[in-house]
Short mmCIF file of C-alpha atoms in Angstrom, two decimals:
data_model
loop_
_atom_site.label_atom_id
_atom_site.label_comp_id
_atom_site.label_asym_id
_atom_site.label_seq_id
_atom_site.Cartn_x
_atom_site.Cartn_y
_atom_site.Cartn_z
CA MET A 139 -41.83 -11.33 -2.57
CA SER A 140 -40.01 -7.99 -3.25
CA ALA A 141 -37.91 -6.70 -5.91
CA THR A 142 -34.52 -6.76 -3.27
CA PHE A 143 -35.65 -10.26 -2.94
CA GLU A 144 -35.40 -10.95 -6.74
CA LEU A 145 -32.57 -9.58 -7.40
CA ALA A 146 -30.07 -10.99 -4.71
CA ALA A 147 -31.83 -14.48 -5.49
CA ASP A 148 -30.55 -13.84 -8.95
CA LEU A 149 -27.03 -12.77 -7.39
CA ILE A 150 -27.01 -15.92 -5.76
CA ARG A 151 -27.62 -17.87 -8.47
CA LEU A 152 -24.70 -17.00 -10.52
CA PRO A 153 -21.15 -18.70 -8.54
CA SER A 154 -19.45 -16.19 -8.16
CA VAL A 155 -16.27 -17.64 -6.50
CA THR A 156 -13.74 -14.72 -6.75
CA PRO A 157 -12.34 -13.82 -8.79
CA GLU A 158 -14.94 -15.06 -11.01
CA ASP A 159 -17.89 -12.39 -11.60
CA ALA A 160 -19.84 -15.10 -13.36
CA GLY A 161 -22.15 -12.45 -14.91
CA CYS A 162 -23.26 -10.66 -12.05
CA GLN A 163 -22.35 -7.11 -13.58
CA GLU A 164 -23.58 -7.56 -16.18
CA LEU A 165 -27.12 -8.10 -14.58
CA LEU A 166 -26.19 -4.99 -12.51
CA ARG A 167 -25.16 -3.29 -15.83
CA ALA A 168 -28.45 -3.34 -17.19
CA ARG A 169 -30.54 -2.48 -14.20
CA LEU A 170 -28.42 0.43 -14.18
CA GLU A 171 -28.08 1.43 -17.32
CA ALA A 172 -32.32 1.75 -17.86
CA LEU A 173 -32.04 4.13 -14.77
CA GLY A 174 -29.99 6.26 -17.35
CA PHE A 175 -26.15 5.78 -15.67
CA THR A 176 -23.22 5.65 -17.62
CA CYS A 177 -21.44 2.39 -17.21
CA GLU A 178 -18.22 1.28 -17.98
CA THR A 179 -16.34 -2.44 -17.02
CA MET A 180 -12.79 -2.11 -16.36
CA GLN A 181 -10.89 -5.26 -16.78
CA PHE A 182 -7.99 -6.01 -14.56
CA GLY A 183 -6.51 -9.30 -15.51
CA GLU A 184 -8.94 -12.01 -14.12
CA VAL A 185 -10.99 -9.54 -12.11
CA THR A 186 -14.17 -7.59 -13.48
CA ASN A 187 -14.94 -4.44 -12.22
CA LEU A 188 -18.22 -1.90 -12.82
CA TRP A 189 -18.15 1.71 -12.97
CA ALA A 190 -21.52 3.42 -13.03
CA THR A 191 -22.25 7.28 -12.78
CA LEU A 192 -25.42 9.34 -13.13
CA GLY A 193 -25.55 13.46 -12.78
CA ASP A 194 -24.16 15.97 -14.13
CA SER A 195 -22.69 18.53 -11.16
CA GLY A 196 -22.74 18.60 -7.47
CA PRO A 197 -20.71 15.99 -4.97
CA LEU A 198 -20.21 12.27 -6.01
CA LEU A 199 -21.92 10.00 -3.81
CA VAL A 200 -20.81 5.94 -4.48
CA PHE A 201 -22.32 3.32 -3.45
CA ALA A 202 -19.37 0.33 -3.44
CA GLY A 203 -19.96 -3.68 -2.75
CA HIS A 204 -18.68 -6.82 -4.91
CA THR A 205 -20.11 -9.67 -6.16
CA ASP A 206 -17.50 -12.22 -5.88
CA VAL A 207 -17.60 -14.55 -2.75
CA VAL A 208 -15.60 -17.29 -1.10
CA PRO A 209 -16.01 -20.50 -1.76
CA PRO A 210 -18.92 -22.34 0.12
CA GLY A 211 -16.85 -25.06 1.82
CA PRO A 212 -18.18 -29.04 1.93
CA ARG A 213 -21.84 -28.94 0.02
CA ARG A 214 -22.93 -31.62 2.29
CA GLN A 215 -22.69 -29.27 5.28
CA TRP A 216 -25.17 -26.59 3.27
CA HIS A 217 -29.13 -27.66 4.31
CA SER A 218 -29.03 -26.49 0.40
CA ASP A 219 -27.25 -26.00 -2.80
CA PRO A 220 -25.15 -22.66 -1.38
CA PHE A 221 -25.62 -21.35 -5.38
CA GLU A 222 -29.23 -22.08 -5.32
CA PRO A 223 -31.64 -19.22 -3.06
CA GLU A 224 -33.74 -20.64 -0.58
CA VAL A 225 -36.29 -18.99 1.91
CA ARG A 226 -36.70 -20.65 5.19
CA ASP A 227 -38.26 -19.53 8.32
CA GLY A 228 -38.00 -15.91 6.70
CA LYS A 229 -34.62 -16.11 5.72
CA LEU A 230 -32.95 -16.09 2.35
CA TYR A 231 -29.76 -18.92 1.82
CA GLY A 232 -27.04 -19.01 -0.29
CA ARG A 233 -23.28 -17.98 -0.13
CA GLY A 234 -23.10 -14.19 -0.76
CA ALA A 235 -26.67 -13.25 0.78
CA ALA A 236 -25.30 -11.62 3.90
CA ASP A 237 -21.49 -10.82 1.88
CA MET A 238 -22.37 -9.11 0.18
CA LYS A 239 -25.03 -9.70 -3.23
CA GLY A 240 -27.89 -8.90 -0.61
CA ALA A 241 -26.94 -5.63 -0.17
CA VAL A 242 -25.53 -5.21 -3.37
CA ALA A 243 -28.93 -5.98 -4.45
CA ALA A 244 -30.63 -3.06 -2.08
CA MET A 245 -28.13 -0.44 -3.03
CA VAL A 246 -29.69 -1.46 -6.85
CA THR A 247 -33.35 -1.51 -5.83
CA ALA A 248 -32.74 1.76 -3.84
CA ALA A 249 -32.11 3.71 -6.54
CA GLU A 250 -34.85 2.72 -8.73
CA ASP A 251 -37.15 3.71 -5.71
CA PHE A 252 -35.74 6.81 -5.54
CA LEU A 253 -34.86 8.09 -9.42
CA ALA A 254 -38.73 7.00 -9.83
CA ASP A 255 -39.99 9.94 -7.59
CA ASN A 256 -37.32 12.42 -7.62
CA ILE A 257 -35.45 14.33 -10.11
CA LEU A 258 -31.20 13.40 -9.33
CA LYS A 259 -29.81 17.16 -7.82
CA HIS A 260 -25.96 15.30 -7.38
CA ARG A 261 -24.30 12.84 -8.87
CA LEU A 262 -24.79 8.87 -8.38
CA GLY A 263 -22.08 5.93 -8.75
CA TYR A 264 -21.67 2.26 -8.02
CA LEU A 265 -18.29 1.05 -7.83
CA ILE A 266 -18.47 -3.06 -8.11
CA THR A 267 -15.55 -5.25 -8.01
CA SER A 268 -15.05 -9.10 -8.22
CA ASP A 269 -12.01 -9.07 -6.51
CA GLU A 270 -12.65 -8.10 -2.65
CA GLU A 271 -12.92 -11.81 -0.94
CA GLY A 272 -9.37 -12.77 -2.78
CA PRO A 273 -6.02 -10.95 -3.36
CA ALA A 274 -7.81 -7.44 -3.40
CA VAL A 275 -4.75 -6.27 -6.13
CA ASP A 276 -6.67 -5.87 -9.26
CA GLY A 277 -10.12 -4.59 -7.83
CA THR A 278 -11.05 -1.52 -6.21
CA ALA A 279 -7.68 -0.69 -5.64
CA ARG A 280 -7.23 -0.57 -9.60
CA VAL A 281 -10.24 0.90 -10.18
CA MET A 282 -9.17 3.73 -7.50
CA ASP A 283 -5.82 4.24 -9.07
CA GLU A 284 -7.81 4.63 -12.86
CA LEU A 285 -10.61 7.68 -11.01
CA GLN A 286 -7.23 9.22 -9.68
CA ARG A 287 -5.56 9.01 -13.13
CA ARG A 288 -8.34 10.98 -14.56
CA GLY A 289 -9.29 13.42 -11.75
CA GLU A 290 -12.50 11.84 -10.78
CA LYS A 291 -13.19 12.41 -7.23
CA ILE A 292 -15.40 10.80 -5.03
CA ASP A 293 -16.68 12.87 -2.13
CA TYR A 294 -18.67 10.56 -0.30
CA CYS A 295 -19.11 6.55 -0.28
CA LEU A 296 -21.16 4.04 1.28
CA VAL A 297 -19.66 0.49 1.39
CA GLY A 298 -22.32 -1.96 1.77
CA GLU A 299 -20.21 -4.44 3.49
CA PRO A 300 -22.34 -6.80 6.41
CA SER A 301 -21.67 -4.49 9.70
CA CYS A 302 -24.27 -5.19 12.17
CA VAL A 303 -24.06 -7.49 15.00
CA GLU A 304 -27.22 -8.24 16.63
CA ARG A 305 -29.64 -6.13 14.26
CA LEU A 306 -29.99 -4.27 11.45
CA GLY A 307 -29.00 -0.69 12.02
CA ASP A 308 -26.84 -1.25 15.34
CA THR A 309 -23.43 -0.54 14.07
CA VAL A 310 -21.59 1.47 10.79
CA LYS A 311 -18.05 1.08 10.27
CA ILE A 312 -16.31 4.85 10.21
CA GLY A 313 -12.90 3.00 10.15
CA ARG A 314 -10.88 -0.44 9.81
CA ARG A 315 -7.86 -1.53 11.33
CA GLY A 316 -4.59 -2.07 9.26
CA SER A 317 -3.73 -5.88 8.47
CA ILE A 318 -0.33 -7.87 7.85
CA ASN A 319 0.69 -11.42 7.51
CA GLY A 320 3.72 -12.78 8.84
CA LEU A 321 4.69 -16.09 7.52
CA LEU A 322 7.98 -17.26 9.73
CA THR A 323 10.02 -20.13 9.15
CA VAL A 324 12.17 -21.57 11.63
CA LYS A 325 15.18 -23.65 10.92
CA GLY A 326 16.37 -26.53 13.07
CA LEU A 327 18.81 -29.90 12.87
CA GLN A 328 16.01 -32.93 11.89
CA GLY A 329 16.97 -36.36 13.71
CA HIS A 330 15.75 -38.99 15.84
CA VAL A 331 13.99 -38.43 19.22
CA ALA A 332 15.78 -40.35 20.94
CA TYR A 333 19.46 -38.51 20.63
CA PRO A 334 18.31 -35.10 21.05
CA GLN A 335 21.42 -33.84 21.45
CA GLN A 336 22.35 -34.44 18.11
CA SER A 337 19.82 -31.91 16.80
CA VAL A 338 18.12 -28.94 16.70
CA ASN A 339 14.12 -28.94 17.58
CA PRO A 340 13.08 -25.83 16.19
CA ILE A 341 9.71 -26.04 17.99
CA HIS A 342 11.38 -26.04 21.30
CA GLU A 343 13.56 -23.16 19.88
CA ALA A 344 10.61 -21.00 19.11
CA LEU A 345 8.49 -22.00 21.75
CA PRO A 346 9.31 -19.16 24.52
CA ALA A 347 9.58 -16.49 21.21
CA LEU A 348 6.29 -17.07 20.15
CA THR A 349 5.31 -16.65 23.59
CA ARG A 350 6.86 -13.47 23.85
CA LEU A 351 4.87 -12.02 20.73
CA ILE A 352 1.69 -13.01 22.15
CA GLU A 353 1.87 -11.33 25.48
CA GLU A 354 4.01 -8.23 23.42
CA GLU A 355 1.96 -5.01 24.03
CA TRP A 356 2.13 -2.87 20.25
CA ASP A 357 0.51 0.15 21.65
CA ARG A 358 -2.94 1.23 23.73
CA GLY A 359 -5.06 1.75 20.91
CA ASN A 360 -6.51 5.27 21.20
CA ALA A 361 -10.05 6.57 21.48
CA SER A 362 -11.12 5.64 17.98
CA PHE A 363 -9.00 1.64 17.24
CA PRO A 364 -8.46 -1.13 19.65
CA PRO A 365 -5.52 -1.95 21.02
CA THR A 366 -3.05 -3.78 18.08
CA CYS A 367 -3.40 -7.43 18.43
CA LEU A 368 -1.29 -10.33 17.44
CA GLN A 369 -3.07 -14.20 16.35
CA ILE A 370 -1.38 -17.13 15.43
CA SER A 371 -3.26 -18.72 12.87
CA ASN A 372 -1.20 -21.99 11.62
CA ILE A 373 1.69 -23.74 13.20
CA ASN A 374 3.19 -26.80 10.79
CA ALA A 375 6.51 -28.86 11.69
CA GLY A 376 7.07 -32.44 11.77
CA THR A 377 7.33 -35.56 9.26
CA GLY A 378 4.19 -37.21 10.77
CA ALA A 379 6.09 -39.75 12.67
CA ASP A 380 6.33 -39.78 15.94
CA ASN A 381 10.17 -40.45 16.70
CA VAL A 382 11.51 -37.42 13.97
CA ILE A 383 12.39 -34.22 15.45
CA PRO A 384 11.61 -31.90 12.41
CA GLY A 385 14.03 -30.05 10.56
CA THR A 386 11.76 -26.50 10.68
CA LEU A 387 8.83 -25.02 11.90
CA GLU A 388 6.33 -22.80 10.09
CA VAL A 389 4.37 -20.09 11.71
CA GLN A 390 1.75 -17.83 9.79
CA PHE A 391 0.11 -15.23 11.93
CA ASN A 392 -1.19 -11.83 11.86
CA LEU A 393 -1.60 -8.55 13.34
CA ARG A 394 -4.88 -6.39 13.37
CA TYR A 395 -3.21 -2.68 14.18
CA SER A 396 -4.09 0.54 15.30
CA PRO A 397 -2.89 3.95 13.53
CA GLU A 398 -1.07 4.25 16.67
CA ILE A 399 1.43 1.80 15.12
CA ASP A 400 2.88 1.22 11.84
CA ALA A 401 3.54 -1.74 9.89
CA ASP A 402 7.43 -0.85 9.41
CA ARG A 403 7.49 -0.60 13.24
CA ILE A 404 5.79 -4.18 13.69
CA ARG A 405 8.90 -5.65 11.48
CA GLU A 406 11.12 -4.15 13.63
CA ARG A 407 9.51 -4.83 16.41
CA VAL A 408 9.04 -8.70 16.05
CA ALA A 409 12.57 -9.13 14.13
CA GLN A 410 13.98 -7.97 17.76
CA LEU A 411 12.11 -9.98 19.59
CA LEU A 412 13.27 -13.19 16.84
CA ASP A 413 16.71 -12.30 16.97
CA ALA A 414 16.87 -11.91 20.85
CA ALA A 415 15.63 -15.32 21.16
CA GLY A 416 19.09 -16.58 18.67
CA PHE A 417 17.61 -19.30 16.28
CA GLU A 418 17.77 -19.18 12.37
CA TYR A 419 14.87 -17.81 10.89
CA GLU A 420 13.46 -16.81 7.80
CA ILE A 421 10.21 -14.26 7.70
CA ASP A 422 8.19 -13.14 4.67
CA TRP A 423 5.53 -10.51 5.65
CA HIS A 424 2.73 -9.19 3.32
CA GLU A 425 0.48 -6.11 3.95
CA SER A 426 -3.26 -6.45 3.18
CA GLY A 427 -4.35 -3.20 4.21
CA GLN A 428 -3.44 -0.16 6.33
CA PRO A 429 -5.65 1.68 8.94
CA PHE A 430 -8.35 4.32 7.89
CA LEU A 431 -10.43 7.07 9.93
CA THR A 432 -13.11 9.07 8.41
CA GLU A 433 -12.93 11.68 10.93
CA SER A 434 -15.28 13.94 9.84
CA ARG A 435 -18.57 13.29 11.22
CA GLU A 436 -20.62 14.87 8.55
CA PHE A 437 -21.43 11.74 6.18
CA ALA A 438 -21.31 9.48 8.94
CA ASP A 439 -23.68 11.82 10.68
CA GLN A 440 -26.33 11.67 7.89
CA VAL A 441 -25.79 8.09 7.46
CA ALA A 442 -26.69 6.97 11.13
CA ALA A 443 -29.77 10.00 11.05
CA CYS A 444 -30.98 7.93 8.09
CA ILE A 445 -30.43 4.82 10.14
CA GLU A 446 -32.25 5.94 13.13
CA GLN A 447 -35.31 7.64 10.81
CA GLU A 448 -36.05 4.28 8.77
CA LEU A 449 -35.31 1.66 11.70
CA GLY A 450 -35.52 3.28 14.89
CA VAL A 451 -32.07 2.45 15.78
CA VAL A 452 -28.84 4.77 16.69
CA PRO A 453 -26.12 2.90 14.96
CA GLU A 454 -22.28 2.14 17.14
CA ARG A 455 -19.42 3.61 15.11
CA SER A 456 -16.96 0.95 15.28
CA THR A 457 -13.84 0.32 13.47
CA SER A 458 -13.62 -3.36 14.59
CA GLY A 459 -13.70 -5.98 11.86
CA GLY A 460 -11.85 -7.28 9.39
CA THR A 461 -10.11 -5.34 6.21
CA SER A 462 -12.57 -4.01 3.28
CA ASP A 463 -12.41 -2.03 0.10
CA GLY A 464 -12.98 0.96 2.11
CA ARG A 465 -8.93 0.99 2.82
CA PHE A 466 -8.39 1.87 -1.00
CA ILE A 467 -11.14 4.41 -1.19
CA ALA A 468 -10.44 6.82 2.16
CA PRO A 469 -6.99 7.60 1.59
CA THR A 470 -8.15 9.71 -1.93
CA GLY A 471 -9.99 12.17 0.72
CA THR A 472 -13.35 10.43 0.59
CA GLN A 473 -15.33 10.26 3.73
CA VAL A 474 -16.14 6.58 3.82
CA VAL A 475 -18.77 5.11 5.69
CA GLU A 476 -19.84 1.08 6.19
CA PHE A 477 -23.46 -0.22 6.87
CA GLY A 478 -24.85 -3.55 5.98
CA PRO A 479 -26.67 -6.54 7.16
CA CYS A 480 -25.62 -8.39 9.98
CA ASN A 481 -22.74 -10.24 9.62
CA GLU A 482 -23.35 -13.60 12.17
CA SER A 483 -23.53 -15.68 9.31
CA ILE A 484 -20.86 -14.81 6.39
CA HIS A 485 -18.36 -17.03 5.53
CA ARG A 486 -20.21 -19.81 7.06
CA VAL A 487 -22.14 -22.60 5.57
CA ASN A 488 -26.26 -22.18 5.78
CA GLU A 489 -24.50 -18.36 5.57
CA ASN A 490 -28.55 -16.61 5.27
CA VAL A 491 -29.52 -12.60 5.50
CA ALA A 492 -33.36 -11.88 6.52
CA LEU A 493 -36.30 -11.00 4.08
CA ASP A 494 -37.17 -7.78 6.17
CA GLU A 495 -33.17 -7.04 6.65
CA LEU A 496 -33.17 -6.97 2.77
CA ASP A 497 -36.27 -4.58 2.42
CA ALA A 498 -35.37 -2.81 5.47
CA LEU A 499 -31.31 -2.20 3.90
CA ALA A 500 -33.00 -0.87 0.89
CA GLY A 501 -34.87 1.68 2.59
CA VAL A 502 -32.17 2.94 4.62
CA TYR A 503 -29.89 3.45 1.37
CA ARG A 504 -33.01 5.55 -0.08
CA ARG A 505 -33.13 7.74 2.59
CA ILE A 506 -29.58 7.94 2.21
CA MET A 507 -29.85 8.98 -1.73
CA GLU A 508 -32.91 11.51 -0.37
CA SER A 509 -30.95 13.28 1.61
CA PHE A 510 -28.24 13.88 -0.43
CA ASN A 511 -30.89 15.32 -3.06
CA THR A 512 -30.98 18.57 -1.38
CA ASP A 513 -29.66 21.97 -1.61
CA ARG A 514 -26.78 22.13 0.57
CA HIS A 515 -25.26 19.61 -1.03
CA ARG A 516 -25.64 20.27 -4.73
CA SER A 517 -22.07 22.93 -4.59
CA GLY A 518 -20.13 20.02 -3.47
#
């Protein structure tokens, strides 16, 4: 098996459920220090972050990723232990195989191969966190704050999130939509279902307003982003008895929004629609990320060219999908592009990545490093 497979398997064996790193970064640190990287552990609360750099001059190209994984879910539904890597039918199975220990392994082995054959003419770095799948408060966001405090600038960043849909190389992300969550509590008056005139049913009160929220046209998107979309994720009401009108209704919803609207306008419009319905309510908001777009084509063109040269595929440039830590890196002026393995199995039981994808991904990452190792990049 390849070096990339071996490292990915070693990482999968470490049960790094967010925010635990479980020793993953120490493993990576040892590999990077052997290459001459200066490595620094940034510990914020329960979150472990690794910042590693090599080189003294020129633009800084950083590979960013995370070692934390989501919980494996019901073990009985896995065909093998989620934290014991297993190969079946040409695929590596285990929690984090695709999201994103496979890509992290490919990032490191790509550097090992590249530096074995080349003298570095620019700066190369790694930003690895154990807080991407969780609140993402003490991870990449805190590292970026510290780097800005020091005056350290990342010029280009390749985030290894699983970006592809049907085959490796078919999609790169050049931005992401914003994300805002609402927890709506509608207040009613509990009572017996036989005497509805003596109660206020919050479900009945809320349904028309919820329909309005679902049908609302928030914006029409733009050339780079699809329209803003609201999705209700959870509804909870009642005591479990079939003869009791509930006293409250809780509704959780999320909006993935384009740059054509902002979080303040979303909150304002939701309040208008709910106030018009005339019922009593409370709402709590949590914004988990603002939209970003790498408008400069330079880095995206370079990554796309490397993918085409290595894989023979011309990638689509997309802003779809969930949030990523790119949202904390792009606002500093960094050109951010996301490229990683196929995302079909991420967060599912029996998560997996194709073995040939791992080696091919490492090949693309090496080619990206090589493409920067030219005179045109040396001045930044």
